[in-house]
Coordinates of C-alpha atoms and ligand atoms in Angstrom, one line a residue:
M1 CA -23.7 -6.9 -19.8
S2 CA -20.8 -5.2 -17.0
R3 CA -22.9 -2.9 -14.6
S4 CA -21.5 0.7 -14.9
V5 CA -19.5 1.6 -11.5
K6 CA -18.9 4.6 -9.3
K7 CA -15.4 5.1 -9.0
I8 CA -14.1 5.7 -5.9
R9 CA -11.2 7.7 -6.1
V10 CA -7.9 6.6 -4.7
G11 CA -4.2 7.8 -3.6
I12 CA -1.5 5.9 -3.6
L13 CA 1.7 7.0 -2.0
I14 CA 5.1 4.8 -2.4
S15 CA 8.6 5.2 -1.8
G16 CA 10.5 3.2 -4.6
R17 CA 9.5 0.6 -8.1
G18 CA 5.7 0.8 -7.3
S19 CA 5.4 -3.3 -8.4
N20 CA 2.0 -3.1 -6.3
M21 CA 1.3 0.6 -7.3
T22 CA 1.4 -0.8 -11.0
A23 CA -1.3 -4.1 -10.2
L24 CA -3.4 -1.6 -8.5
I25 CA -3.3 1.0 -11.4
E26 CA -3.8 -2.4 -14.0
A27 CA -6.9 -3.0 -11.7
C28 CA -8.5 0.3 -11.5
A29 CA -8.1 0.3 -15.4
R30 CA -10.7 -2.3 -15.8
P31 CA -14.3 -0.8 -16.2
E32 CA -15.9 -2.7 -13.7
Y33 CA -13.4 -2.6 -10.7
P34 CA -14.9 0.3 -8.3
A35 CA -11.6 2.3 -8.2
S36 CA -9.2 5.1 -9.9
V37 CA -6.6 6.4 -9.1
A38 CA -6.6 9.9 -8.6
L39 CA -3.1 10.8 -7.5
V40 CA 0.5 8.6 -7.3
I41 CA 2.8 10.4 -4.1
S42 CA 6.1 9.9 -3.9
N43 CA 8.3 11.2 -1.0
K44 CA 11.6 10.2 -3.4
P45 CA 11.4 12.2 -6.4
D46 CA 14.1 9.8 -7.9
A47 CA 11.4 6.9 -6.8
A48 CA 10.8 4.4 -10.2
G49 CA 7.2 4.1 -9.5
L50 CA 6.7 7.4 -10.1
E51 CA 7.9 7.4 -14.2
V52 CA 5.8 4.2 -14.3
A53 CA 2.6 5.8 -12.8
R54 CA 3.1 9.1 -15.4
Q55 CA 3.0 6.5 -18.4
A56 CA 0.3 5.3 -17.1
G57 CA -1.1 8.3 -17.6
C58 CA -1.7 8.8 -13.5
P59 CA -1.3 12.5 -11.8
T60 CA 1.7 12.2 -9.4
L61 CA 3.7 14.2 -7.0
A62 CA 6.9 13.8 -5.5
I63 CA 6.6 15.4 -2.1
D64 CA 10.4 15.0 -0.5
H65 CA 11.1 14.2 2.7
R66 CA 13.9 15.7 3.3
P67 CA 13.5 19.8 3.1
F68 CA 11.1 18.9 6.7
G69 CA 14.2 17.5 8.2
K70 CA 12.6 15.5 11.5
D71 CA 9.0 17.3 11.1
R72 CA 7.1 14.6 9.8
A73 CA 4.1 15.8 10.4
A74 CA 4.9 18.7 8.5
H75 CA 5.2 16.7 5.8
E76 CA 2.3 14.6 5.9
H77 CA 0.2 18.2 6.2
V78 CA 1.5 18.6 2.4
I79 CA 0.5 15.0 1.6
D80 CA -2.8 15.4 3.0
A81 CA -3.6 18.5 1.7
A82 CA -2.4 17.1 -1.9
L83 CA -4.9 13.7 -1.0
R84 CA -7.6 16.1 -0.4
E85 CA -7.1 18.4 -3.2
A86 CA -7.2 15.7 -5.7
G87 CA -10.6 14.3 -4.3
V88 CA -8.8 11.6 -2.5
Q89 CA -11.5 9.0 -0.9
V90 CA -9.3 5.7 -0.1
V91 CA -5.3 5.9 0.6
C92 CA -3.3 3.1 -0.1
L93 CA 0.3 2.5 1.0
A94 CA 2.3 0.7 -1.3
G95 CA 5.5 0.2 -0.2
Y96 CA 5.2 3.8 1.7
M97 CA 8.7 3.6 3.5
R98 CA 8.0 6.3 5.8
L99 CA 6.5 6.2 9.7
L100 CA 3.4 7.6 10.1
T101 CA 2.3 10.3 12.9
P102 CA -1.1 10.4 14.2
F103 CA -1.6 13.1 11.8
L104 CA -2.2 11.1 9.3
T105 CA -3.1 8.2 10.6
Q106 CA -6.0 9.9 11.9
A107 CA -6.9 11.9 9.0
W108 CA -7.3 9.3 7.3
S109 CA -8.9 6.8 10.0
G110 CA -10.7 3.7 8.5
R111 CA -9.7 5.1 5.0
M112 CA -6.1 4.2 4.6
L113 CA -4.8 0.7 3.7
N114 CA -1.4 -0.7 3.9
I115 CA 0.6 -3.8 2.4
H116 CA 3.1 -5.6 4.2
P117 CA 5.2 -8.3 3.1
S118 CA 4.4 -11.2 5.9
L119 CA 1.9 -12.9 7.6
L120 CA 1.3 -9.7 10.5
P121 CA 1.2 -10.9 13.7
D122 CA 4.5 -11.7 12.5
F123 CA 7.2 -9.8 11.2
P124 CA 6.5 -5.9 11.4
G125 CA 8.9 -3.7 10.4
L126 CA 11.6 -4.3 7.8
H127 CA 13.7 -7.5 6.2
T128 CA 10.5 -9.9 6.9
H129 CA 11.7 -12.1 4.2
E130 CA 15.4 -13.1 6.0
R131 CA 13.4 -13.2 9.3
A132 CA 10.7 -15.8 8.6
I133 CA 13.2 -17.6 6.9
E134 CA 15.9 -17.6 9.8
A135 CA 12.5 -18.5 12.4
G136 CA 12.3 -21.5 10.7
K137 CA 8.9 -20.3 9.6
R138 CA 6.9 -22.9 7.1
Q139 CA 4.6 -20.5 6.0
H140 CA 5.1 -16.9 4.9
G141 CA 3.2 -14.5 2.9
C142 CA 1.9 -10.9 2.8
T143 CA -1.2 -8.4 5.0
I144 CA -3.8 -6.3 3.5
H145 CA -4.5 -4.2 6.8
L146 CA -5.8 -0.9 7.7
V147 CA -3.6 2.1 9.0
T148 CA -3.6 3.0 12.6
E149 CA -0.5 4.7 15.1
E150 CA 1.5 1.8 15.5
M151 CA 3.0 0.1 12.8
D152 CA 2.0 -3.4 11.3
E153 CA -1.1 -3.2 13.7
G154 CA -4.0 -2.5 12.4
P155 CA -7.4 -4.5 11.7
V156 CA -6.1 -7.1 9.4
L157 CA -8.5 -7.0 5.7
A158 CA -6.6 -10.2 4.1
Q159 CA -3.8 -12.6 3.7
A160 CA -2.1 -14.7 1.6
S161 CA 0.1 -17.7 2.3
V162 CA 3.4 -18.6 0.5
N163 CA 5.4 -22.0 1.5
V164 CA 8.6 -21.3 2.6
L165 CA 10.8 -24.3 1.0
P166 CA 14.1 -25.6 1.8
G167 CA 17.3 -23.7 0.5
D168 CA 14.8 -20.6 -0.1
T169 CA 17.3 -17.4 0.1
P170 CA 15.2 -13.6 0.9
D171 CA 15.5 -13.1 -2.7
D172 CA 13.8 -16.1 -3.6
L173 CA 11.0 -16.2 -1.3
A174 CA 10.5 -12.0 -1.9
A175 CA 9.8 -13.0 -5.0
R176 CA 7.0 -15.5 -3.9
V177 CA 5.6 -13.4 -2.3
L178 CA 5.1 -10.5 -4.3
K179 CA 3.7 -12.6 -6.7
E180 CA 0.4 -12.6 -3.9
E181 CA 0.7 -9.1 -3.2
H182 CA 0.4 -8.4 -6.8
R183 CA -3.1 -10.4 -6.7
L184 CA -4.4 -9.6 -3.2
Y185 CA -3.9 -5.7 -2.8
P186 CA -6.2 -5.2 -6.1
E187 CA -8.8 -7.9 -4.1
A188 CA -8.7 -6.4 -1.0
L189 CA -9.0 -3.0 -2.1
D190 CA -12.3 -4.3 -4.2
T191 CA -13.6 -5.6 -1.4
F192 CA -13.1 -3.2 1.1
I193 CA -14.6 -0.4 -1.8
R194 CA -17.5 -2.5 -2.0
T195 CA -18.5 -3.1 1.9
H196 CA -17.8 0.4 2.6
F197 CA -18.9 2.5 -0.4
P198 CA -21.8 0.5 -1.2
E199 CA -22.9 3.0 -3.6
S200 CA -19.8 2.5 -5.9
Ligands
GAR301 C1 6.5 -4.5 -1.0 O1 6.9 -6.0 -0.8 C2 6.0 -4.2 0.0 O2 5.0 -5.6 0.9 C3 6.9 -3.6 1.3 O3 7.2 -3.4 0.6 C4 7.4 -3.3 -0.9 C5 7.6 -2.4 -1.8 O4 7.3 -3.0 -3.2 N1 6.0 -2.8 1.9 C6 6.6 -2.4 3.2 O5 7.9 -3.0 3.5 C7 5.9 -2.0 4.3 N2 6.6 -2.0 5.3 P1 7.2 -2.3 -4.7 O6 7.5 -0.9 -4.5 O7 7.2 -2.9 -5.9 O8 5.3 -2.0 -4.3

């Protein structure tokens, strides 16, 4: 018999197609999984992932960054207020492509996870697959880490590796890594919650 779990409320931030978000939503739908999706926020109103989340029955919000111009922290204050209003306890960045200010990273310190498509500390930033191929790496992969003030630098929670094969294009490699991302993120969030919220 499966034990009943008290689900931790997770907020997911996206900017695009949201395939990692989908992997998290699917995991959260399992009765024994210790999290539920309380809110999905996109900084891009036309992000494909928003519609996917709506179809899955998740509350969604588009909080467009453009009206805030260069004031990133003002945009983040609105995001933070929405997360708190929704009772979010843990935030998962899932392809959220905005640099964060210290306001949001401090507000969610120790409670905000990110997925990055490289074996950090290798290749922080963009174009990770192309850079791994150019560097002649034989292994590449993805990382789940806690978010700190420095981009792609927080403590690593989990990593998954794939082989870089001769003749791989960046798209080939991205597809191989993405498959691992979809497995790793739900697994790492599960472990994170069971460790940090033992009552769940
Ligand atoms: C994923 O590969 C994720 O690791 C990456 O963006 C993609 C989003 O895809 N994130 C970053 O590069 C963050 N620095 P998705 O919207 O289908 O999950």
